Coordinates of C-alpha atoms in Angstrom, one line a residue:
X1196 CA -5.5 31.6 -21.4
X1197 CA -4.2 35.2 -22.0
X1198 CA -1.0 36.4 -21.3
X1199 CA 1.5 39.6 -21.9
X1200 CA 4.7 38.2 -23.0
X1201 CA 7.1 41.4 -24.0
X1202 CA 9.1 40.6 -27.5
X1203 CA 11.6 42.8 -28.0
X1204 CA 12.6 43.4 -31.4
X1205 CA 16.4 45.3 -31.9
X1206 CA 17.7 47.0 -34.4
X1207 CA 21.6 47.6 -35.0
X1208 CA 22.1 50.0 -37.3
X1209 CA 19.5 49.4 -40.2
X1210 CA 18.3 52.5 -42.4
X1211 CA 15.2 53.4 -40.9
X1212 CA 12.9 56.3 -42.0
X1213 CA 12.0 59.2 -39.9
X1214 CA 14.0 59.3 -36.7
X1215 CA 16.9 57.1 -37.3
X1216 CA 19.7 58.3 -39.6
X1217 CA 19.8 56.4 -43.0
X1218 CA 23.5 55.7 -42.8
X1219 CA 23.2 53.1 -40.3
X1220 CA 22.2 49.3 -41.3
X1221 CA 22.7 46.3 -39.8
X1222 CA 20.6 43.2 -38.6
X1223 CA 16.8 42.8 -37.2
X1224 CA 16.8 40.6 -33.8
X1225 CA 14.1 39.5 -31.9
X1226 CA 14.1 38.1 -28.3
X1227 CA 11.7 35.4 -27.7
X1228 CA 13.1 34.1 -24.3
X1229 CA 10.4 34.0 -22.5
X1230 CA 7.5 33.0 -25.2
X1231 CA 6.7 29.5 -23.2
X1232 CA 6.0 26.2 -25.5
X1233 CA 2.4 27.2 -26.1
X1234 CA -0.9 24.7 -25.1
X1235 CA -3.6 23.7 -27.6
X1236 CA -5.8 26.9 -27.4
X1237 CA -3.6 29.2 -25.6
X1238 CA -3.6 33.1 -26.9
X1239 CA -1.0 35.3 -26.2
X1240 CA -0.7 39.1 -27.2
X1241 CA 3.0 39.6 -28.2
X1242 CA 4.1 43.4 -27.3
X1243 CA 6.8 44.7 -29.4
X1244 CA 8.9 47.2 -29.8
X1245 CA 12.2 48.4 -31.6
X1246 CA 14.8 50.2 -30.6
X1247 CA 18.5 51.3 -32.6
X1248 CA 21.6 50.8 -32.1
X1249 CA 21.7 53.1 -29.4
X1250 CA 18.8 51.4 -27.4
X1251 CA 16.5 54.5 -28.3
X1252 CA 13.1 53.1 -28.8
X1253 CA 12.1 54.0 -32.5
X1254 CA 8.3 55.4 -32.2
X1255 CA 5.7 54.5 -35.0
X1256 CA 7.9 51.3 -36.1
X1257 CA 6.0 49.0 -37.9
X1258 CA 6.5 45.2 -37.6
X1259 CA 4.8 42.3 -39.4
X1260 CA 3.8 38.7 -37.7
X1261 CA 3.7 35.6 -39.7
X1262 CA 3.3 31.9 -39.5
X1263 CA 4.5 29.1 -41.1
X1264 CA 1.4 27.0 -40.6
X1265 CA -1.5 28.8 -40.0
X1266 CA -3.6 25.7 -38.8
X1267 CA -0.7 25.3 -35.7
X1268 CA 0.1 29.0 -34.8
X1269 CA -2.5 31.9 -36.1
X1270 CA -1.0 35.3 -35.7
X1271 CA -3.2 38.7 -36.3
X1272 CA -1.4 41.7 -37.9
X1273 CA -1.5 43.2 -34.4
X1274 CA 0.5 40.3 -33.0
X1275 CA -1.8 38.0 -31.0
X1276 CA -0.7 34.1 -31.2
X1277 CA -3.3 31.7 -31.2
X1278 CA -2.4 27.9 -30.9
X1279 CA -4.9 26.3 -33.2
X1280 CA -3.2 23.0 -33.6
X1281 CA -1.1 20.6 -32.7
X1282 CA 2.7 20.7 -34.2
X1283 CA 5.1 23.2 -34.7
X1284 CA 4.9 26.7 -36.6
X1285 CA 7.4 29.1 -37.6
X1286 CA 7.1 32.4 -36.1
X1287 CA 8.6 35.4 -38.8
X1288 CA 9.0 39.3 -37.6
X1289 CA 9.6 41.7 -40.4
X1290 CA 10.6 45.3 -39.6
X1291 CA 8.8 46.6 -42.4
X1292 CA 11.1 50.3 -42.2
X1293 CA 14.5 48.5 -42.3
X1294 CA 15.2 48.4 -45.7
X1295 CA 18.4 46.2 -44.7
X1296 CA 17.3 44.3 -41.9
X1297 CA 17.0 40.4 -42.5
X1298 CA 13.4 38.7 -40.9
X1299 CA 13.6 37.3 -37.2
X1300 CA 12.3 34.0 -37.2
X1301 CA 11.6 31.4 -34.1
X1302 CA 10.3 27.7 -34.3
X1303 CA 7.5 27.4 -31.7
X1304 CA 5.5 24.4 -30.7
X1305 CA 2.3 24.2 -30.2
X1306 CA 1.2 20.8 -27.4
X1307 CA -1.7 19.5 -26.7
X1308 CA -3.4 19.4 -23.1
X1309 CA -2.2 15.8 -23.0
X1310 CA 0.8 15.1 -23.8
X1311 CA 3.4 12.6 -23.8
X1312 CA 7.2 13.0 -24.9
X1313 CA 8.8 9.6 -23.6
X1314 CA 8.2 6.7 -21.4
X1315 CA 11.7 5.6 -19.3
X1316 CA 12.2 2.8 -18.2
X1317 CA 11.7 0.4 -21.3
X1318 CA 11.6 -2.4 -19.3
X1319 CA 10.2 -3.0 -16.0
X1320 CA 9.0 -5.5 -13.2
X1321 CA 5.5 -5.2 -11.2
X1322 CA 6.5 -3.0 -8.5
X1323 CA 8.6 -0.9 -10.5
X1324 CA 8.5 2.9 -10.8
X1325 CA 7.6 4.3 -14.4
X1326 CA 8.8 7.4 -15.1
X1327 CA 6.6 9.4 -17.9
X1328 CA 7.5 12.9 -19.4
X1329 CA 4.9 15.5 -21.3
X1330 CA 2.4 17.9 -20.3
X1331 CA -0.8 17.6 -19.0
X1332 CA 0.3 14.9 -16.5
X1333 CA -1.0 16.5 -13.2
X1334 CA -2.7 14.0 -11.2
X1335 CA -5.7 16.3 -10.5
X1336 CA -6.7 16.4 -13.7
X1337 CA -6.2 12.5 -14.9
X1338 CA -9.3 10.0 -14.7
X1339 CA -7.1 7.0 -14.7
X1340 CA -3.6 5.6 -16.1
X1341 CA -3.2 2.4 -17.0
X1342 CA -0.4 0.1 -18.6
X1343 CA -1.1 -2.7 -20.4
X1344 CA -4.4 -2.7 -19.3
X1345 CA -4.0 -2.2 -15.5
X1346 CA -4.5 0.4 -13.5
X1347 CA -1.7 2.0 -12.2
X1348 CA -1.2 4.2 -9.1
X1349 CA 0.8 7.5 -9.0
X1350 CA 4.1 7.6 -7.3
X1351 CA 5.0 11.0 -7.7
X1352 CA 4.6 14.1 -9.8
X1353 CA 7.3 16.6 -10.4
X1354 CA 6.3 19.4 -12.5
X1355 CA 9.4 21.2 -14.4
X1356 CA 8.0 24.5 -13.1
X1357 CA 5.9 24.1 -10.3
X1358 CA 3.7 27.2 -11.2
X1359 CA 2.7 26.0 -14.4
X1360 CA 2.5 22.2 -13.6
X1361 CA 0.1 21.8 -16.9
X1362 CA 2.9 22.3 -18.9
X1363 CA 6.2 19.9 -19.1
X1364 CA 6.0 17.4 -16.1
X1365 CA 7.1 13.8 -15.0
X1366 CA 4.3 11.5 -13.7
X1367 CA 5.9 8.8 -11.8
X1368 CA 3.8 5.5 -11.8
X1369 CA 3.9 1.9 -10.3
X1370 CA 4.1 -0.6 -12.7
X1371 CA 0.9 -2.7 -11.5
X1372 CA 0.0 -6.5 -11.9
X1373 CA -1.2 -8.1 -14.5
X1374 CA 0.2 -5.7 -16.8
X1375 CA 1.0 -7.3 -20.3
X1376 CA 3.9 -8.4 -21.2
X1377 CA 4.3 -5.9 -24.3
X1378 CA 2.4 -2.8 -22.6
X1379 CA 1.7 0.2 -23.9
X1380 CA 0.2 3.8 -21.6
X1381 CA -2.9 5.0 -21.6
X1382 CA -4.0 8.3 -20.5
X1383 CA -7.5 9.6 -19.4
X1384 CA -8.5 13.1 -17.9
X1385 CA -10.0 16.0 -18.3
X1386 CA -8.5 17.7 -21.1
X1387 CA -8.8 14.1 -23.4
X1388 CA -7.3 10.8 -23.5
X1389 CA -4.1 9.2 -25.1
X1390 CA -2.4 6.1 -26.3
X1391 CA 0.9 6.1 -25.9
X1392 CA 2.7 4.6 -28.6
X1393 CA 6.0 2.9 -27.1
X1394 CA 5.9 -0.2 -26.0
X1395 CA 7.2 -1.5 -22.1
X1396 CA 8.6 -4.8 -22.1
X1397 CA 6.9 -6.1 -18.8
X1398 CA 8.8 -9.0 -16.6
X1399 CA 6.0 -11.1 -15.3
X1400 CA 7.5 -10.7 -11.3
X1401 CA 7.8 -8.2 -8.9
X1402 CA 10.6 -6.5 -7.8
X1403 CA 11.6 -8.9 -4.9
X1404 CA 11.4 -12.2 -6.3
X1405 CA 11.9 -14.9 -5.6
X1406 CA 10.9 -14.8 -2.2
X1407 CA 9.0 -17.7 -1.6
X1408 CA 11.5 -19.5 0.5
X1409 CA 14.3 -17.1 0.7
X1410 CA 12.9 -14.0 2.4
X1411 CA 13.4 -10.2 0.6
X1412 CA 15.6 -8.6 3.2
X1413 CA 13.4 -4.9 3.3
X1414 CA 16.2 -3.6 6.0
X1415 CA 15.4 -0.6 8.7
X1416 CA 13.2 1.3 6.7
X1417 CA 13.1 3.6 9.1
X1418 CA 10.5 5.8 7.8
X1419 CA 8.8 2.8 6.4
X1420 CA 8.0 0.9 3.2
X1421 CA 5.4 1.3 0.7
X1422 CA 5.0 -0.9 -2.6
X1423 CA 1.1 -0.8 -3.8
X1424 CA 2.1 -2.9 -7.2
X1425 CA 3.8 -6.3 -5.7
X1426 CA 2.1 -9.3 -7.3
X1427 CA 1.4 -13.1 -6.8
X1428 CA 3.0 -14.9 -9.5
X1429 CA 1.8 -18.3 -10.5
X1430 CA 4.2 -21.0 -10.0
X1431 CA 5.2 -24.2 -10.7
X1432 CA 5.4 -25.6 -6.5
X1433 CA 7.1 -28.7 -5.5
X1434 CA 4.0 -29.7 -2.8
X1435 CA 4.4 -32.0 0.2
X1436 CA 2.5 -35.3 0.4
X1437 CA -0.2 -34.1 2.2
X1438 CA -0.5 -31.2 -0.1
X1439 CA -0.5 -28.5 2.8
X1440 CA 2.0 -26.4 1.3
X1441 CA 1.3 -23.0 -0.1
X1442 CA 3.6 -20.7 -1.9
X1443 CA 4.2 -17.4 0.1
X1444 CA 6.2 -13.9 -0.5
X1445 CA 7.9 -13.6 2.4
X1446 CA 9.8 -10.3 3.7
X1447 CA 11.9 -9.2 7.0
X1448 CA 12.3 -5.8 8.0
X1449 CA 14.7 -4.7 11.0
X1450 CA 14.1 -2.3 13.6
X1451 CA 16.8 -0.5 15.1
X1452 CA 15.1 0.2 18.4
X1453 CA 11.5 -0.3 19.9
X1454 CA 9.1 1.7 18.4
X1455 CA 5.4 1.8 16.9
X1456 CA 5.0 -0.7 13.6
X1457 CA 1.6 -1.3 11.3
X1458 CA 1.7 -3.8 8.6
X1459 CA -0.7 -3.3 6.3
X1460 CA -1.6 -6.2 3.4
X1461 CA -4.4 -5.2 1.0
X1462 CA -5.8 -6.9 -2.1
X1463 CA -9.2 -6.0 -3.8
X1464 CA -8.0 -8.6 -6.7
X1465 CA -7.8 -11.7 -4.8
X1466 CA -10.2 -11.6 -2.1
X1467 CA -10.8 -12.6 1.1
X1468 CA -10.6 -16.3 1.0
X1469 CA -7.0 -16.4 -1.1
X1470 CA -4.6 -15.2 1.3
X1471 CA -4.0 -14.4 4.8
X1472 CA -0.9 -12.8 6.5
X1473 CA 1.0 -12.8 9.5
X1474 CA 4.0 -11.2 11.4
X1475 CA 6.6 -13.2 13.3
X1476 CA 9.8 -12.9 15.3
X1477 CA 11.1 -15.8 14.2
X1478 CA 10.6 -18.0 10.5
X1479 CA 12.3 -20.1 8.2
X1480 CA 11.7 -22.3 5.6
X1481 CA 12.5 -26.6 6.1
X1482 CA 13.7 -27.6 2.7
X1483 CA 13.7 -31.2 3.7
X1484 CA 10.1 -30.7 5.0
X1485 CA 8.7 -28.6 2.2
X1486 CA 6.9 -26.3 4.7
X1487 CA 7.8 -23.2 6.7
X1488 CA 8.3 -23.6 10.2
X1489 CA 8.8 -21.1 13.1
X1490 CA 11.2 -20.8 15.9
X1491 CA 11.2 -22.7 19.1
X1492 CA 9.7 -19.1 20.5
X1493 CA 8.3 -17.8 18.3
X1494 CA 5.1 -15.9 18.0
X1495 CA 2.8 -14.8 15.3
X1496 CA 0.0 -12.4 14.8
X1497 CA -2.0 -12.5 11.6
X1498 CA -5.5 -14.3 9.6
X1499 CA -6.0 -17.3 12.2
X1500 CA -2.1 -18.2 12.9
X1501 CA -1.5 -16.7 16.6
X1502 CA 1.5 -19.1 18.0
X1503 CA 3.3 -18.4 21.6
X1504 CA 6.4 -19.8 21.9
X1505 CA 6.3 -21.8 18.6
X1506 CA 2.9 -23.5 19.5
X1507 CA -0.4 -23.3 18.6
X1508 CA -3.2 -24.3 20.7
X1509 CA -4.0 -27.5 20.9
X1510 CA -6.9 -30.0 21.7
X1511 CA -5.9 -33.7 22.1
X1512 CA -2.8 -32.8 20.3
X1513 CA -4.4 -31.3 17.5
X1514 CA -4.1 -27.4 16.8
X1515 CA -6.8 -25.6 16.9
X1516 CA -7.0 -22.4 14.9
X1517 CA -8.6 -18.8 16.2
X1518 CA -10.9 -18.4 13.6
X1519 CA -12.0 -15.1 12.3
X1520 CA -14.1 -13.6 9.4
X1521 CA -11.4 -13.1 6.5
X1522 CA -11.1 -9.3 4.6
X1523 CA -8.8 -8.2 1.3
X1524 CA -7.4 -6.3 4.4
X1525 CA -4.8 -7.0 6.8
X1526 CA -4.1 -4.3 9.8
X1527 CA -1.5 -5.5 12.2
X1528 CA -0.8 -2.6 14.4
X1529 CA 2.0 -3.2 17.4
X1530 CA 3.2 -0.5 20.1
X1531 CA 6.3 -0.5 21.0
X1532 CA 7.9 -3.5 18.8
X1533 CA 11.2 -4.2 20.5
X1534 CA 14.5 -3.8 18.6
X1535 CA 15.2 -6.9 16.3
X1536 CA 14.2 -8.5 12.7
X1537 CA 10.7 -9.3 11.9
X1538 CA 9.0 -11.7 9.2
X1539 CA 6.2 -10.6 7.1
X1540 CA 4.6 -14.2 5.5
X1541 CA 2.1 -13.5 3.0
X1542 CA 0.9 -17.1 1.7
X1543 CA -1.6 -17.2 -1.3
X1544 CA -4.0 -19.3 -3.7
X1545 CA -4.0 -17.6 -6.8
X1546 CA -4.5 -19.3 -10.5
X1547 CA -4.1 -18.0 -13.8
X1548 CA -2.6 -14.6 -14.0
X1549 CA -0.4 -12.7 -11.9
X1550 CA -2.6 -10.7 -9.0
X1551 CA -1.8 -7.6 -7.3
X1552 CA -1.3 -6.5 -3.6
X1553 CA -0.1 -3.9 -1.5
X1554 CA 2.0 -3.9 1.2
X1555 CA 2.8 -1.0 3.7
X1556 CA 5.0 -1.0 7.0
X1557 CA 4.7 2.0 8.8
X1558 CA 6.6 3.5 11.5
X1559 CA 3.6 4.3 13.5
X1560 CA 0.2 3.0 15.1
X1561 CA -2.2 3.3 12.8
X1562 CA -6.1 2.1 14.0
X1563 CA -9.5 3.1 13.5
X1564 CA -9.8 3.2 17.3
X1565 CA -7.2 4.7 19.8
X1566 CA -5.0 1.8 21.6
X1567 CA -6.5 1.0 24.8
X1568 CA -4.4 1.0 28.0
X1569 CA -3.4 -2.6 27.8
X1570 CA -1.5 -2.6 24.1
X1571 CA 0.7 -3.6 23.3
X1572 CA -0.8 -6.8 24.1
X1573 CA -1.4 -8.8 20.4
X1574 CA 1.2 -11.4 21.2
X1575 CA 1.7 -14.0 23.8
X1576 CA 5.1 -12.5 25.0
X1577 CA 3.4 -8.9 25.9
X1578 CA 0.1 -10.8 27.7
X1579 CA -1.7 -7.9 30.6
X1580 CA -1.8 -9.6 33.5
X1581 CA -5.5 -10.2 34.4
X1582 CA -6.4 -9.2 38.1
X1583 CA -7.9 -11.6 40.6
X1584 CA -11.0 -9.1 40.8
X1585 CA -11.8 -6.3 38.3
X1586 CA -12.8 -4.3 35.6
X1587 CA -10.9 -2.9 32.2
X1588 CA -11.9 -0.8 29.4
X1589 CA -10.3 -2.0 26.3
X1590 CA -10.8 -1.3 22.1
X1591 CA -10.5 -4.1 19.5
X1592 CA -9.2 -1.1 17.1
X1593 CA -8.3 -3.0 14.1
X1594 CA -9.9 -6.0 12.2
X1595 CA -8.1 -8.8 13.5
X1596 CA -6.8 -7.0 16.8
X1597 CA -6.3 -9.3 19.1
X1598 CA -5.9 -9.4 23.1
X1599 CA -3.9 -11.5 24.7
X1600 CA -4.3 -11.7 28.8
X1601 CA -2.3 -14.3 31.2
X1602 CA -2.8 -14.9 35.2
X1603 CA -1.7 -18.0 37.3
X1604 CA -4.4 -20.3 40.1
X1605 CA -3.0 -21.8 43.2
X1606 CA -5.6 -23.9 44.0
X1607 CA -8.4 -25.5 42.1
X1608 CA -11.2 -22.5 41.5
X1609 CA -14.0 -20.6 39.5
X1610 CA -12.5 -18.9 36.9
X1611 CA -15.3 -16.1 35.3
X1612 CA -14.7 -13.5 32.5
X1613 CA -17.1 -11.1 30.6
X1614 CA -16.5 -9.1 27.4
X1615 CA -18.9 -6.4 26.2
X1616 CA -18.5 -4.5 22.8
X1617 CA -20.0 -1.4 22.6
X1618 CA -20.4 -2.1 18.8
X1619 CA -23.8 -4.2 18.4
X1620 CA -22.5 -5.9 15.0
X1621 CA -19.3 -7.1 17.2
X1622 CA -19.1 -10.5 18.2
X1623 CA -16.3 -11.0 20.7
X1624 CA -15.3 -14.9 21.3
X1625 CA -13.2 -16.5 24.1
X1626 CA -10.0 -18.6 23.9
X1627 CA -8.9 -20.4 27.4
X1628 CA -5.8 -22.2 27.1
X1629 CA -3.2 -23.9 29.6
X1630 CA 0.4 -22.9 29.8
X1631 CA 2.3 -25.8 29.7
X1632 CA 5.1 -24.5 27.7
X1633 CA 7.7 -25.3 26.3
X1634 CA 5.4 -28.4 25.4
X1635 CA 2.5 -26.8 25.0
X1636 CA -0.8 -24.9 24.9
X1637 CA -4.0 -26.7 26.0
X1638 CA -7.1 -25.5 24.6
X1639 CA -9.7 -25.4 27.9
X1640 CA -12.5 -23.3 27.1
X1641 CA -14.3 -21.5 24.0
X1642 CA -17.2 -19.7 24.2
X1643 CA -18.3 -18.3 20.4
X1644 CA -22.1 -17.6 21.3
X1645 CA -23.2 -14.7 18.7
X1646 CA -23.9 -11.6 20.1
X1647 CA -22.0 -8.1 21.4
X1648 CA -21.6 -9.8 24.7
X1649 CA -19.5 -12.9 25.9
X1650 CA -18.7 -14.8 29.3
X1651 CA -16.8 -17.7 30.1
X1652 CA -17.3 -19.6 33.4
X1653 CA -16.3 -22.6 35.4
X1654 CA -13.4 -24.6 37.2
X1655 CA -10.0 -24.4 36.7
X1656 CA -7.3 -26.6 38.0
X1657 CA -4.4 -25.0 39.4
X1658 CA -2.0 -23.6 36.7
X1659 CA -0.7 -21.1 34.2
X1660 CA -3.3 -20.0 31.3
X1661 CA -3.7 -17.4 28.6
X1662 CA -7.6 -15.5 28.2
X1663 CA -7.2 -14.2 24.3
X1664 CA -10.4 -12.0 23.2
X1665 CA -10.9 -11.7 19.9
X1666 CA -13.8 -10.0 17.4
X1667 CA -15.0 -13.1 15.5
X1668 CA -16.3 -10.5 12.5
X1669 CA -13.2 -8.0 12.7
X1670 CA -15.6 -4.9 14.1
X1671 CA -13.1 -2.6 15.6
X1672 CA -14.9 -1.6 19.1
X1673 CA -14.8 -0.7 22.5
X1674 CA -15.4 -3.4 25.5
X1675 CA -15.4 -4.1 28.5
X1676 CA -13.5 -6.9 30.6
X1677 CA -14.6 -8.1 33.7
X1678 CA -13.1 -10.2 35.8
X1679 CA -15.7 -11.8 38.7
X1680 CA -13.7 -15.0 40.0
X1681 CA -10.3 -16.6 40.8
X1682 CA -11.8 -18.5 44.0
X1683 CA -12.8 -22.0 44.9
X1684 CA -16.0 -23.2 43.4
X1685 CA -19.4 -23.5 44.3
X1686 CA -20.2 -27.6 45.0
X1687 CA -22.6 -27.8 41.6
X1688 CA -20.0 -25.9 39.5
X1689 CA -18.6 -27.9 36.5
X1690 CA -14.8 -28.0 34.5
X1691 CA -14.6 -25.0 32.2
X1692 CA -14.2 -27.3 29.3
X1693 CA -17.1 -29.4 30.0
X1694 CA -18.6 -28.2 26.7
X1695 CA -15.4 -27.3 24.6
X1696 CA -16.5 -29.7 21.8
X1697 CA -20.4 -27.8 21.5
X1698 CA -18.7 -24.5 20.9
X1699 CA -15.7 -25.3 19.0
X1700 CA -18.8 -26.7 16.5
X1701 CA -20.3 -23.5 17.0
X1702 CA -17.1 -21.5 15.3
X1703 CA -16.9 -24.0 12.8
X1704 CA -20.3 -23.4 12.0
X1705 CA -19.8 -19.7 12.1
X1706 CA -16.8 -19.8 10.0
X1707 CA -17.7 -22.1 7.2
X1708 CA -21.0 -19.8 7.1
X1709 CA -18.5 -17.3 5.9
X1710 CA -16.4 -19.1 3.7
X1711 CA -14.5 -22.5 3.0
X1712 CA -11.9 -23.9 5.2
X1713 CA -8.6 -23.1 4.1
X1714 CA -5.6 -25.4 5.0
X1715 CA -2.8 -25.1 7.6
X1716 CA -0.7 -21.7 6.8
X1717 CA 2.5 -23.5 8.3
X1718 CA 3.6 -26.2 10.5
X1719 CA 4.7 -25.7 14.6
X1720 CA 7.9 -27.5 14.9
X1721 CA 5.9 -30.3 17.2
X1722 CA 3.9 -29.8 20.5
X1723 CA 3.7 -32.6 23.1
X1724 CA -0.4 -34.2 23.5
X1725 CA -1.7 -33.9 26.5

């Protein structure tokens, strides 16, 4: 780069030839305040002048420039500074015509294009913020920042001079799992690479531990919450006799008022089969049973875990899960979530070193497709009433979006519902349950045929019902739900649960084709066998 930086040489009464009376004497002063710290390969022409004690410019004054280390700072006879090496050199300016003037000197530092001065703090946990001070730290010029071999995500960048962000700056990064206990910082970018010698002590747990059987209260988070460097830490656990208890990370957050919320949970380091999460309005740890329980009226939204009034769907008294393809990414988007306390529960199964994950709680409805007219209907408390006859256009707007509908029939009659998805990759499934709350939710019908269209039909006795629509592969899609009848059955009609066991077997076959079955994530308090 080339910049003209004024260099003001001041003479206070020094003896000069020609224009300056010979009875003046004094010292030479050079104003280099405008001269920046140089970066390697900078070149700056110095524009120098000499004035006498009265402030008059001395025409034709001769200046001589010198560098104490020409391998760091080279300077020509005309005053062209060139940063040729990293280090510090002394610039000397001498006014040749000032016999009594002492030379002016100033140390000038030449920095590399990428250089770190310091890293703070020296002792951190996963999910903490590490502050890096130096030059060349603009994230746009960096390929990678890693700590102890684990790649770090940039949190913030604060240039000392916003107009020249390549110079001295502060770069904040998250401390990522599984960074080594004694970790060093490595930077790679367009300007080169470096390994900073300072050792950072990394405690092998994240900021919110312990939060396995006691939740970490995040509070109101009115503007949302994000931490991309949290950790599942392998720990010794006391399991139940059946071995079904899994370790978990557990958080709560507050909704001060009714508002949209989206919970995003992501981990490419663990994989789809290793964990699931859910959101609930009630959850607690039962120490005596060494397991998690939901409250008697709780609902949950999450991978394979959809409870209503503290109950799961049952078949002959045994819980039946809603099966789906599992992803490393979970997005739970909810419109108009009422004021209250909510639980984010993340069970996990990792072994070995700590595994990283990211948690986001946004104050927005974040979806791949716009919410439909029935939102919010992701949990049973807000299930949408189904009209006796009609059709409505809806969406599965995120992977693992689930739509709850409810209806009541006072007579034995035929129920028929059809769902047709716009995306051919979608595979909609129906779950139909009889609502016997507070005792049980009895699964009376499942339709799980492959394809983007599903239909369930049969005879139902009088009662209250839930119809749940889920997309097994988690493909966001528009779909049309049609209810064609809630009337008296024809003579040859079969009960709607006639093929239930066959359909459940098809669900299990689809699930097993994707991956192994996981153990139950939590235990409902108790359900009456019906």
